[in-house]
């Protein structure tokens, strides 16, 4: 058995923030030689859909990491500028009485709503962007190392597509080549699973001597797609295309396998109810649906038709159990109906337990029989 210690995900004093359009993960700094890493990572919420990201070297004997984190956080929250944040960090380190060691840093702001990444670096390569077309190193934004106190830091900006993952880390030349190859292999994984895969590959490389004994800190940020919403004819032939669009959206949104399966099942049940039951007594109309990943990681779903509510029979048979399935598997379920149509809304948890581990839920007949606006 190897004596190599494994770094833990999410290293840092605070949990990673939640953001509706950005999903985060981290691999904490570590060393295969048992030494203490001088690298720290941080993610700072800058609004509903904007996150500040930083990976930096620091020597606690010069400036406490907590102080450096406060400096970066204040600069990013005030100006939303990675370059200004690095300049503030550089002034602090350079102003210490003892001669500070030269250090490096990457700082970025990912705007999930705009789909843009703004970044600046100090003696480090630019961030990596990982997607279906591989892993590419961004260009520009290169500034001098920290601790000199005599430079300004340029910054660069680039559009990032939904489903892409931004990686920050203090990698060197050989490490960068290995990381790019590993990230390209695992690009379709969500941030948590991608971080675990990169860590596993890095550990294997370190044990083989390919990474000079070091496991770098990594900070990962996936850009989540905009909410999925459509208004469609209540035609069963439309449902397969809906499921395909939902599958593509779920992959980009970094959902777990269980959450993805639940979302496919429950939205399909709700949409099928609208198609099959809302317009039985007249011409087919339309239905609308929306799917949105919330800041807490849950997926909020709404399905609305514009027909007439028909209560399920006491014994719905093999089919006709869609509402019961939604009631038992989803959270925050609401059902509203009147003469103008029916609206069902529910939340799919970000990381639900496997089906085999879930308790059997109660029947839903009483839930929908008591009238409009009832919630689970």
CSV table of C-alpha atoms in Angstrom, one decimal, residues 38-40 54-58 68 86 89 93 101-107 120-125 143-147 153 169-170:
chain,number,residue,atom,x,y,z
A,38,UNK,CA,1.9,26.9,0.4
A,39,UNK,CA,-1.0,27.2,-2.1
A,40,UNK,CA,-4.5,28.2,-1.2
A,54,UNK,CA,-8.3,32.6,-7.0
A,55,UNK,CA,-5.4,30.2,-6.6
A,56,UNK,CA,-2.3,31.7,-5.1
A,57,UNK,CA,0.9,30.9,-3.3
A,58,UNK,CA,1.4,32.3,0.2
A,68,UNK,CA,-4.7,37.5,1.9
A,86,UNK,CA,-3.8,40.9,-7.8
A,89,UNK,CA,-2.4,41.2,-3.1
A,93,UNK,CA,3.0,40.9,0.1
A,101,UNK,CA,9.4,35.1,-1.4
A,102,UNK,CA,8.3,35.4,-5.0
A,103,UNK,CA,4.9,33.8,-5.5
A,104,UNK,CA,2.3,33.2,-8.2
A,105,UNK,CA,-1.4,33.5,-8.5
A,106,UNK,CA,-4.4,33.2,-10.9
A,107,UNK,CA,-7.5,35.3,-10.4
A,120,UNK,CA,-5.4,37.9,-14.7
A,121,UNK,CA,-2.3,36.0,-13.6
A,122,UNK,CA,0.8,36.7,-11.6
A,123,UNK,CA,3.8,34.5,-12.6
A,124,UNK,CA,1.4,31.7,-13.6
A,125,UNK,CA,-0.1,30.3,-16.8
A,143,UNK,CA,1.6,39.6,-15.1
A,144,UNK,CA,4.8,39.5,-13.0
A,145,UNK,CA,5.1,37.3,-10.0
A,146,UNK,CA,3.7,38.4,-6.6
A,147,UNK,CA,6.0,40.1,-4.1
A,153,UNK,CA,-1.4,43.3,-13.9
A,169,UNK,CA,-4.1,25.8,-10.5
A,170,UNK,CA,-0.4,26.4,-9.9
